[in-house]
mmCIF file of C-alpha atoms in Angstrom:
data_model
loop_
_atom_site.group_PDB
_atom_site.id
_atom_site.type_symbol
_atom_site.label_atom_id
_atom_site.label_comp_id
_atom_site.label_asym_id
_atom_site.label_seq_id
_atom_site.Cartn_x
_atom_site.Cartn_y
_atom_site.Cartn_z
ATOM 1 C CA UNK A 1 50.300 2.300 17.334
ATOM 2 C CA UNK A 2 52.730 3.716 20.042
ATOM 3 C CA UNK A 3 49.577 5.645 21.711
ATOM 4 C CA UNK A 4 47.546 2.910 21.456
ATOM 5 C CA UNK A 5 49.717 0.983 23.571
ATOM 6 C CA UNK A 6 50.246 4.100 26.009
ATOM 7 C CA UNK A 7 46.159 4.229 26.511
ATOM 8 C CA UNK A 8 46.093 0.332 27.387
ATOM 9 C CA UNK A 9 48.589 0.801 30.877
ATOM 10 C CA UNK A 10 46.714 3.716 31.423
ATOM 11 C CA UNK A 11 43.481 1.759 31.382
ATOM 12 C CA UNK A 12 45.481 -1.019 33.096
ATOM 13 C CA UNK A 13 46.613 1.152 35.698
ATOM 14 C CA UNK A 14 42.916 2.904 36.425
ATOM 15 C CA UNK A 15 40.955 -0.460 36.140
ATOM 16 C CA UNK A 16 43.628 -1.202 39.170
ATOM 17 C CA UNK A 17 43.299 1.867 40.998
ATOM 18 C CA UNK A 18 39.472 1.726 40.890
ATOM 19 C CA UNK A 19 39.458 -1.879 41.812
ATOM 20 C CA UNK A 20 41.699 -0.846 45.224
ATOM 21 C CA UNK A 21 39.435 2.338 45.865
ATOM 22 C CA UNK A 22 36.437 0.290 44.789
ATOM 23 C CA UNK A 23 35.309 2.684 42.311
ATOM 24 C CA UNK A 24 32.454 2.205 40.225
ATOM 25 C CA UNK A 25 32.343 4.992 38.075
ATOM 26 C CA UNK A 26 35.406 7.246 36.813
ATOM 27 C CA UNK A 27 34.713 10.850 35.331
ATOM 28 C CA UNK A 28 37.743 13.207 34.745
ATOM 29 C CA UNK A 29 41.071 11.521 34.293
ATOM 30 C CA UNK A 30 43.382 14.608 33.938
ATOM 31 C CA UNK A 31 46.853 13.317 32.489
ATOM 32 C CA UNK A 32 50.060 15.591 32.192
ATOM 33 C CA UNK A 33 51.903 14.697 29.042
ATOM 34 C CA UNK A 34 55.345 16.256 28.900
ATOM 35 C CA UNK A 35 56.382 18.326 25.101
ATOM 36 C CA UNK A 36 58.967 15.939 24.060
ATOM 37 C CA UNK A 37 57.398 12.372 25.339
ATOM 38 C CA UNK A 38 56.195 11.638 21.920
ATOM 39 C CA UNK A 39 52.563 11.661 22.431
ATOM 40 C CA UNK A 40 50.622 12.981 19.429
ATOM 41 C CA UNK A 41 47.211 14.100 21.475
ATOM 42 C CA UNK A 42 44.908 13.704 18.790
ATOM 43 C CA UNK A 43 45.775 10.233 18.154
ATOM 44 C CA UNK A 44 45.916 9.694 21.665
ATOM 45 C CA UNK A 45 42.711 10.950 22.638
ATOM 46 C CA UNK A 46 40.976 8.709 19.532
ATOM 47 C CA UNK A 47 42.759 5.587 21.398
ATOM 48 C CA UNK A 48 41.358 6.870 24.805
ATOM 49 C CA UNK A 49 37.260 6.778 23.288
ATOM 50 C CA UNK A 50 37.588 3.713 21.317
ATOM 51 C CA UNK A 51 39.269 1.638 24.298
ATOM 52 C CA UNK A 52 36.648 3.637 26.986
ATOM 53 C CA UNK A 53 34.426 1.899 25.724
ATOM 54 C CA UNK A 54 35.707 -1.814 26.559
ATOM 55 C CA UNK A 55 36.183 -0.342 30.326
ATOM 56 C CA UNK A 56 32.464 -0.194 32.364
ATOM 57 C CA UNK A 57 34.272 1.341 34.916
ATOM 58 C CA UNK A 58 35.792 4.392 32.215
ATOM 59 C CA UNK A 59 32.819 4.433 30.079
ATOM 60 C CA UNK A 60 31.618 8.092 31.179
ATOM 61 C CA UNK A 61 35.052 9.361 31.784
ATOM 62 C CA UNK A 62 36.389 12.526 30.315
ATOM 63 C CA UNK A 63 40.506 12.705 29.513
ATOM 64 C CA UNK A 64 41.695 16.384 29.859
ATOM 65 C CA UNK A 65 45.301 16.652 28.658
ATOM 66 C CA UNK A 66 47.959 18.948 30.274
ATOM 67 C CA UNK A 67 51.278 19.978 28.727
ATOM 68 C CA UNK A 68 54.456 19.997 30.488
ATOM 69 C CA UNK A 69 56.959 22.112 28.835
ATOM 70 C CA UNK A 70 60.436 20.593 27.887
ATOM 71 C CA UNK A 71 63.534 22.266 29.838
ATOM 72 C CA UNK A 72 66.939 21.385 29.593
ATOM 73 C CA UNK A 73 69.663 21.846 32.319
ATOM 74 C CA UNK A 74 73.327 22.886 30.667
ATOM 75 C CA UNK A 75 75.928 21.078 32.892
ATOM 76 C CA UNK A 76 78.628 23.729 31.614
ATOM 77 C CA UNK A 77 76.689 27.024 32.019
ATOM 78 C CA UNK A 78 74.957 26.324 34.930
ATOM 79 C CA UNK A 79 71.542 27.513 34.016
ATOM 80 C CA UNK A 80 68.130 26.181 31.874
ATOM 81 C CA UNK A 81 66.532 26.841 28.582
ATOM 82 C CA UNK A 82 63.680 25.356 26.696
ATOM 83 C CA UNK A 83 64.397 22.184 25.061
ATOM 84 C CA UNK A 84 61.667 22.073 21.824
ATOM 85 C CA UNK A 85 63.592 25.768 20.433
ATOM 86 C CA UNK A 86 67.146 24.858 21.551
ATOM 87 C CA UNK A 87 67.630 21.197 21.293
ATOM 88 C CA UNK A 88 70.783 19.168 22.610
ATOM 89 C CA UNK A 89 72.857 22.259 22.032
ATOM 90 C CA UNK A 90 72.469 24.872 24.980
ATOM 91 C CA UNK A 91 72.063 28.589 23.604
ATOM 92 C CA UNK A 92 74.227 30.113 25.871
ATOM 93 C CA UNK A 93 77.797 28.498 25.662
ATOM 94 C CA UNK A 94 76.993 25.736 23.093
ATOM 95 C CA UNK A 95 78.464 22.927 25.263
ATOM 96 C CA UNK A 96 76.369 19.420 24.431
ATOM 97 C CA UNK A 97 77.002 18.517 27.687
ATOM 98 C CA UNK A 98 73.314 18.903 28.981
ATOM 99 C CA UNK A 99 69.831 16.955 29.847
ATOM 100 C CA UNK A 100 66.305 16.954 30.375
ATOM 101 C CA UNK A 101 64.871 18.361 33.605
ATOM 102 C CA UNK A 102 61.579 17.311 32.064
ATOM 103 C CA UNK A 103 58.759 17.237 29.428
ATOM 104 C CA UNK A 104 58.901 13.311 28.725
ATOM 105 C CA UNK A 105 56.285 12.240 31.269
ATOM 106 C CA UNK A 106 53.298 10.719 31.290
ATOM 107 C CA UNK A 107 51.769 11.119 34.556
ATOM 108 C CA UNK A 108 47.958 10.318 35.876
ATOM 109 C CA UNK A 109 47.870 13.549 37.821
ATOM 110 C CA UNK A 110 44.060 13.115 39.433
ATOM 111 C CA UNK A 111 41.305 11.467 38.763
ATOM 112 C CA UNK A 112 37.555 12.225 39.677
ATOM 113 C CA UNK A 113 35.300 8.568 40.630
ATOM 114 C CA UNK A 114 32.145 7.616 42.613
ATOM 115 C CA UNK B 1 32.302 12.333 42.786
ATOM 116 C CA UNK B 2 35.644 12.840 44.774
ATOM 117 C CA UNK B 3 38.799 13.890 43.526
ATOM 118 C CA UNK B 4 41.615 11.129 43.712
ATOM 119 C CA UNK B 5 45.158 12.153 43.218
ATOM 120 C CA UNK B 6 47.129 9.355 41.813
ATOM 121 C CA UNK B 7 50.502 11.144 39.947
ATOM 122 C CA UNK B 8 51.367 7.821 39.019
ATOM 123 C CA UNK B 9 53.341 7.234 35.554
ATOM 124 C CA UNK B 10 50.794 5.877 32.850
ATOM 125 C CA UNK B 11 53.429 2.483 32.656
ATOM 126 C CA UNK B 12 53.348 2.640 36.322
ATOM 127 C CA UNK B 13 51.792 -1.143 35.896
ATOM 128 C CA UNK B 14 53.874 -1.988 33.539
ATOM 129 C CA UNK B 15 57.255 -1.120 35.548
ATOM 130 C CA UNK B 16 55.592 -3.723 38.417
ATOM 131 C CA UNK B 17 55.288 -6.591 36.071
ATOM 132 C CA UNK B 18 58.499 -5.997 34.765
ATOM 133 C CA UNK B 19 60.221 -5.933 38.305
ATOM 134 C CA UNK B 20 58.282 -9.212 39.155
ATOM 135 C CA UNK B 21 59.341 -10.847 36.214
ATOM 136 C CA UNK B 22 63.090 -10.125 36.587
ATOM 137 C CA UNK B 23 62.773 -11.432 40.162
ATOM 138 C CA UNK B 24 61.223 -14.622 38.914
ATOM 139 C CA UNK B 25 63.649 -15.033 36.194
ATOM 140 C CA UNK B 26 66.742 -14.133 38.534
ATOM 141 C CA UNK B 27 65.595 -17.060 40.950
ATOM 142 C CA UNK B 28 65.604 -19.558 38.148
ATOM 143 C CA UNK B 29 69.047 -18.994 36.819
ATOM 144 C CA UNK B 30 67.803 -17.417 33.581
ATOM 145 C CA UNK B 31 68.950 -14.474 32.043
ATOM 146 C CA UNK B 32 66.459 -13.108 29.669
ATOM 147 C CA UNK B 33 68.220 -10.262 26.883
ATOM 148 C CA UNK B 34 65.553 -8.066 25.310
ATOM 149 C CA UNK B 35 67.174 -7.541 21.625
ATOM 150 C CA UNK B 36 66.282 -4.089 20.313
ATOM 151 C CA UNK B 37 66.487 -2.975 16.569
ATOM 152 C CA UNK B 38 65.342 -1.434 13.294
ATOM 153 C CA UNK B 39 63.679 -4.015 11.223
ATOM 154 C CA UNK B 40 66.276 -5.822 8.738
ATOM 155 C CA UNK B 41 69.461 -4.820 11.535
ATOM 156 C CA UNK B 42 70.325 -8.740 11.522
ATOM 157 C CA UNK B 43 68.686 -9.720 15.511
ATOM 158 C CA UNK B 44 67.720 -13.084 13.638
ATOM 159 C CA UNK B 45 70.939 -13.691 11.904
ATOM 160 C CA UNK B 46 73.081 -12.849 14.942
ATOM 161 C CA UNK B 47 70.675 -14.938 17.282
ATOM 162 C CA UNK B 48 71.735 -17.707 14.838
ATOM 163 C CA UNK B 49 75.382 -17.130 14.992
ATOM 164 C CA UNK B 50 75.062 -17.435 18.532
ATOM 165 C CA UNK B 51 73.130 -20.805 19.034
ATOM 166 C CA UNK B 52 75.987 -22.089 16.978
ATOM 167 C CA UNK B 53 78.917 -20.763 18.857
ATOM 168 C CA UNK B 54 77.241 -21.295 22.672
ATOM 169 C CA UNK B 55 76.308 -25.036 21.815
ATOM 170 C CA UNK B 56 77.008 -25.640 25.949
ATOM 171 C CA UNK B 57 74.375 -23.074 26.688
ATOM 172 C CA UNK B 58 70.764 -23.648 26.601
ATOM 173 C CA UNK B 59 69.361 -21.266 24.715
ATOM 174 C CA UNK B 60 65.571 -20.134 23.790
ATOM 175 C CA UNK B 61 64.330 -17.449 21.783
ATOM 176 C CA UNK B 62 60.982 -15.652 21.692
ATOM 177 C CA UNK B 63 60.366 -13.663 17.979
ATOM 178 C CA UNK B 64 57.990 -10.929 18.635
ATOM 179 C CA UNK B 65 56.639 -9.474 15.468
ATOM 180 C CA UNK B 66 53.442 -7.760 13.943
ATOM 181 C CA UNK B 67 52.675 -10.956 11.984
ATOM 182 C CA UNK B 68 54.095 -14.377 10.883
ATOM 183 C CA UNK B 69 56.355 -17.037 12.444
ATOM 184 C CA UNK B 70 59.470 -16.993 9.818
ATOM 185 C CA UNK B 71 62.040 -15.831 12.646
ATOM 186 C CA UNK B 72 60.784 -18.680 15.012
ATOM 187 C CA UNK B 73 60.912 -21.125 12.090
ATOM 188 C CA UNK B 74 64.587 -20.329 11.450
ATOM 189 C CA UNK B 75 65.790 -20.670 15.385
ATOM 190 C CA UNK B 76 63.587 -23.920 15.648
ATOM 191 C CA UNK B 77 65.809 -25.462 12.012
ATOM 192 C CA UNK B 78 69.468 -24.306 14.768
ATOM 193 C CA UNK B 79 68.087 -26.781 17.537
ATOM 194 C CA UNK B 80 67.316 -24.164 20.255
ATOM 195 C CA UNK B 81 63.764 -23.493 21.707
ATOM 196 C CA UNK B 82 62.134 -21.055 20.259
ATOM 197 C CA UNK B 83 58.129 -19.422 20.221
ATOM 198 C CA UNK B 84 56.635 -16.907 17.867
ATOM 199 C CA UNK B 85 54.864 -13.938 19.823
ATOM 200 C CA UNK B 86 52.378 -11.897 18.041
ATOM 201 C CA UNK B 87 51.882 -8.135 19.071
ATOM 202 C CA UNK B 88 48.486 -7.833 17.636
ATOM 203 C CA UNK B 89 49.382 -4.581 15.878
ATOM 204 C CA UNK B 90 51.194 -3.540 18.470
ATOM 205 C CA UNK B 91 54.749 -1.966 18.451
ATOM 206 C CA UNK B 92 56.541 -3.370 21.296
ATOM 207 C CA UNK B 93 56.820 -5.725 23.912
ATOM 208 C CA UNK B 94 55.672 -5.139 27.013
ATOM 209 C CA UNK B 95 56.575 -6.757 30.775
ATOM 210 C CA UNK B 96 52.819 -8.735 30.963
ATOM 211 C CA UNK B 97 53.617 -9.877 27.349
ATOM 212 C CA UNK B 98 56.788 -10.879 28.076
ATOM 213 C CA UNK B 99 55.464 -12.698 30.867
ATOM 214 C CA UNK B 100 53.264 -14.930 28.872
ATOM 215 C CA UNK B 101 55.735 -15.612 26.423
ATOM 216 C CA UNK B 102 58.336 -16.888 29.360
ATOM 217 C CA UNK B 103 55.423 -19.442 30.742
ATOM 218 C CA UNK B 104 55.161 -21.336 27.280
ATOM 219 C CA UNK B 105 59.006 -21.946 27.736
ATOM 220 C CA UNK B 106 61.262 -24.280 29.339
ATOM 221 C CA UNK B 107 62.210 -23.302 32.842
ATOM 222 C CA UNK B 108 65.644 -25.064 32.471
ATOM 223 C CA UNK B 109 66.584 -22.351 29.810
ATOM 224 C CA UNK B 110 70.012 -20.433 30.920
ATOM 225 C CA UNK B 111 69.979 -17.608 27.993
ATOM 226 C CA UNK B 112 66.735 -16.412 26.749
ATOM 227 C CA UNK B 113 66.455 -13.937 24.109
ATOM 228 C CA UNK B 114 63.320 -11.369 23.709
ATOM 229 C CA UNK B 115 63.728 -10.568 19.756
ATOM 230 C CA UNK B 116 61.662 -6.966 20.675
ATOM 231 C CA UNK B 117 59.541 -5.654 16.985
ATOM 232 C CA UNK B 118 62.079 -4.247 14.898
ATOM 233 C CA UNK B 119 61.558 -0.372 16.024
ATOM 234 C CA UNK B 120 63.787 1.914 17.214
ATOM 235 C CA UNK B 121 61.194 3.923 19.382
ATOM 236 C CA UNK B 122 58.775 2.190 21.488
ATOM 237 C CA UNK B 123 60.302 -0.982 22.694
ATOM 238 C CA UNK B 124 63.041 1.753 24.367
ATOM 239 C CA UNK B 125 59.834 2.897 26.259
ATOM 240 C CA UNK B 126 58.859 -0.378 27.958
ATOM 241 C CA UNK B 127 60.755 -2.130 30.575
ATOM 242 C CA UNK B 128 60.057 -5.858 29.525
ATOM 243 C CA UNK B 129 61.599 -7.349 33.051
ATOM 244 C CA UNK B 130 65.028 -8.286 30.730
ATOM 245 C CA UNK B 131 68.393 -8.435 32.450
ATOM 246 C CA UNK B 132 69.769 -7.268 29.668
ATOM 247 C CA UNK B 133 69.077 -4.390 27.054
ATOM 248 C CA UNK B 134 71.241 -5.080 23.907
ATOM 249 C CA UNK B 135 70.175 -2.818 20.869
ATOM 250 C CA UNK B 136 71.603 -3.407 17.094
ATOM 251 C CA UNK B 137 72.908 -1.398 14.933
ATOM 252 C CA UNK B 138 73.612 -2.079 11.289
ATOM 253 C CA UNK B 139 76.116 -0.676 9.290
ATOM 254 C CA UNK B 140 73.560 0.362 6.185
ATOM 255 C CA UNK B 141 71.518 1.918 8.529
ATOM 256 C CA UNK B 142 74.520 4.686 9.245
ATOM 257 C CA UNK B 143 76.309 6.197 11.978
ATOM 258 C CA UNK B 144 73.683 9.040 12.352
ATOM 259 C CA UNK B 145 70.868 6.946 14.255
ATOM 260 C CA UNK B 146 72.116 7.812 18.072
ATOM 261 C CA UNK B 147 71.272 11.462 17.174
ATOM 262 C CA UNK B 148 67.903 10.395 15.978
ATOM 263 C CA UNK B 149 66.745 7.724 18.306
ATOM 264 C CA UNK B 150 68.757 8.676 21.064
ATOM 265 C CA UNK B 151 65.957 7.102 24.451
ATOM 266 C CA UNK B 152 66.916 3.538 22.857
ATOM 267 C CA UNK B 153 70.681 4.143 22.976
ATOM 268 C CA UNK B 154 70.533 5.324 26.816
ATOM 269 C CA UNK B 155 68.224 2.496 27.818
ATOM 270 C CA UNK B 156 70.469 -0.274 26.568
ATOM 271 C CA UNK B 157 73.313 -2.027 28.184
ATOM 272 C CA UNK B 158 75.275 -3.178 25.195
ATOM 273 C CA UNK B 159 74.947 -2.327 21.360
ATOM 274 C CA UNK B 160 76.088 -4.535 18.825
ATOM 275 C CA UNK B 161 77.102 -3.087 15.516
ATOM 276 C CA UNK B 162 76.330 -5.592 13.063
ATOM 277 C CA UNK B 163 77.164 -6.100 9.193
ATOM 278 C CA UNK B 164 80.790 -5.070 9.874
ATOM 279 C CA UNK B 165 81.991 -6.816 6.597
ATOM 280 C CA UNK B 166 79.760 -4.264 4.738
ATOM 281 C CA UNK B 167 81.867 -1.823 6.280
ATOM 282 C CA UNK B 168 83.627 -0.773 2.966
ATOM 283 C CA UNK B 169 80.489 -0.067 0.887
ATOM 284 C CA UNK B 170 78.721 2.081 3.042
ATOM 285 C CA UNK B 171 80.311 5.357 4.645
ATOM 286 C CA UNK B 172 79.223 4.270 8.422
ATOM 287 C CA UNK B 173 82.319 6.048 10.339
ATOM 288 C CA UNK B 174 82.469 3.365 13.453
ATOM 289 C CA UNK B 175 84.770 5.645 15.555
ATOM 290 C CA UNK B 176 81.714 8.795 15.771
ATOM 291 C CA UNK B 177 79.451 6.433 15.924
ATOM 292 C CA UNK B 178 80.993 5.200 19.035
ATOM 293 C CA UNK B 179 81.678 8.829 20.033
ATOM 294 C CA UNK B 180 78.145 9.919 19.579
ATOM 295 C CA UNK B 181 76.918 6.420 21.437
ATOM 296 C CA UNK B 182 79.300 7.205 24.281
ATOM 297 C CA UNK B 183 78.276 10.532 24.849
ATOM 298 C CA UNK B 184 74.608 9.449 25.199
ATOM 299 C CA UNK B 185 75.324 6.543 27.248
ATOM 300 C CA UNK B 186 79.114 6.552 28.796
ATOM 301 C CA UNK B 187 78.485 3.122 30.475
ATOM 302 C CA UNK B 188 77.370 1.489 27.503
ATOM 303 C CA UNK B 189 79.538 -1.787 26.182
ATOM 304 C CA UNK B 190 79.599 -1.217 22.539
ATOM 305 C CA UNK B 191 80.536 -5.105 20.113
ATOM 306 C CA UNK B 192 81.252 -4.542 16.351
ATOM 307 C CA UNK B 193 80.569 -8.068 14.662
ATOM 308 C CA UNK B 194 80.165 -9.823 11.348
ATOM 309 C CA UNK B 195 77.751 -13.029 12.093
ATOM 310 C CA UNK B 196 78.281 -13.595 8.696
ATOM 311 C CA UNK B 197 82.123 -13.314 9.109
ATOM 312 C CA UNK B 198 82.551 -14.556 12.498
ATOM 313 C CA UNK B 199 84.794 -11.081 13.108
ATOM 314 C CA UNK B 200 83.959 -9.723 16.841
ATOM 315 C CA UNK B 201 81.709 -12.329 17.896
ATOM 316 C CA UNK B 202 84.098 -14.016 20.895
ATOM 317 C CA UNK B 203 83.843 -10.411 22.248
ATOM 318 C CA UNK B 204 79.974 -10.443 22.365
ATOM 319 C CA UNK B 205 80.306 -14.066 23.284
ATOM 320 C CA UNK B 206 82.699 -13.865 26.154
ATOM 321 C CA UNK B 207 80.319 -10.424 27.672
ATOM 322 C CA UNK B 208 76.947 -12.590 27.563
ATOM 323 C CA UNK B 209 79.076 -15.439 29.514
ATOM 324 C CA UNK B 210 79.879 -12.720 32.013
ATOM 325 C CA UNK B 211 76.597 -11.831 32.412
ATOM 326 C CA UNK B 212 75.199 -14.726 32.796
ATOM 327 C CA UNK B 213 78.244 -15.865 35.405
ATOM 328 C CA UNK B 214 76.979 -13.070 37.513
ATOM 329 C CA UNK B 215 73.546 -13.241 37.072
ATOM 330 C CA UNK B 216 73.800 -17.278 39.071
ATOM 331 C CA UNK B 217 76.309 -16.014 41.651
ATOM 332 C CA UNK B 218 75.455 -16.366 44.814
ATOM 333 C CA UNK B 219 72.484 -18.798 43.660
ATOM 334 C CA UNK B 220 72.054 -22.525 43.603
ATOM 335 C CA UNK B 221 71.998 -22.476 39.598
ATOM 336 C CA UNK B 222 75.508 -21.994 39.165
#
């Protein structure tokens, strides 16, 4: 359910883009989808060809999927480590006081169109 | 075919709606509170509580859920507006859904209240053009949920704990709770209340006044 909504504003968002560029046909959509954002792919990619479909302008279009890894920034320690083996806790000194530099996005990097 | 680079967020659309909405509703005076739970936290019960208590305040409420119009059917029996939004299978709210749902109600409307599908997950992930994130917590569902759901604790303004007169059958420990909220989200206003009791609601009460005080400041609405 979650990616189904997720694959609607990205249709949304290319019917709008192709409607400025006056686009009439989209092929690759590359999207970067960040380790922790809570995107299963599999599920997301089904979404992606069942709701192509209802899109003329996406019909032919290929989705290629690109991971960004998850790193966390340690506010005590000073330095980074990756988020998906660690967690909240940094490795180093244990302090909890750290965040995500990134892997939640969900970012149309390019697109090819005609 | 040419190669476009757009490095746009996916709810890039979504974020514009919203911003346009809370514009619109800003001009008019109303401020719209998307309420954010689990299912079976108490957002109906506690919407309730509150039409009775703010009886100077006119008050709407739109019920967002999967199916059925129970929710809207108990606001409608207080007196206060209220609309039933279906999601369609969907899991949250988002800001061109939201916008729909504020056309069908009355402009004159001072408080309006977005009861978001009870889920702890998505509806954290869409801005719905609210001026106000409040998020729900009951006491059944334990003291443990910031560590789990932690995006939905960040992303709200207030949380409510609700159920507080359940407080001595269940082994929710309110002060880490609180702890473990803070340290997510310092900034966050955190309410324990009993709707059923009455305990902690002239707290919650006297914040949404606030809010509401300084959302018309400055504006004819006042």
């Amino acid at each position: 359910m979650h990616e189904m909504g997720i694959v609607l504003h990205l249709a949304k968002t290319l019917d709008e883009t192709a409607e400025q560029e006056q686009l009439t046909k989209i092929g690759r959509v590359v999207l970067q989808v960040g380790e922790v954002s809570g995107i299963m792919t599999d599920l997301f990619t089904d979404a992606w060809d069942y709701f192509k479909g209802r899109h003329p302008v996406l019909t032919e279009s290929t989705l290629v999927l690109e991971t960004i890894p998850a790193v966390t920034w340690c506010d005590n320690c000073k330095q980074t480590y990756e988020t998906v083996k660690y967690g909240r806790e940094c490795p180093y000194c244990h302090s909890g006081e750290t965040w995500l530099l990134q892997g939640n996005e969900c970012v149309i990097k390019e697109i090819e169109a005609e | 075919m040419r190669l476009i680079t757009l490095n746009a967020t996916v709810t890039a659309s979504n974020d514009r709606d919203a911003a346009a909405l809370r514009e619109k509703l800003v001009s008019r005076g109303t401020l719209l509170v998307n309420v954010m739970s689990a299912a079976g936290s108490g957002k109906t019960t506690l919407l309730s509580r509150l039409i009775r208590d703010l009886p100077d305040v006119k008050i709407g409420v739109m019920e967002a859920d999967i199916a059925s119009d129970v929710d809207a059917k108990t606001i409608e029996a207080l007196g206060a507006a209220a609309i039933q939004v279906h999601t369609s299978g969907m899991c949250h709210m988002d800001a061109g859904m939201t916008a729909a749902a504020v056309e069908a109600m009355d402009p004159s409307l001072r408080l309006l209240f977005l009861e978001n599908v009870g889920n702890l997950i998505c509806p954290a992930e869409y801005d719905t053009g609210a001026g106000l994130n409040l998020m729900l917590l009951s006491v059944p569902e334990g003291d443990d949920k910031p560590l789990k759901y932690p995006l939905m604790f960040q992303k709200s303004d207030a949380l409510v704990v609700t159920k507080t007169d359940t407080l001595s059958y269940f082994t929710f420990d309110l002060e880490k709770c609180v702890e473990r909220v803070k340290k997510l989200n310092p900034a966050i206003r955190i309410f324990p209340v009993s709707a059923k009791t009455g305990e902690g609601m002239a707290a919650l009460e006297a914040y949404l006044r606030e809010r509401l005080a300084a959302l018309t400041e400055g504006t004819d609405h006042a």
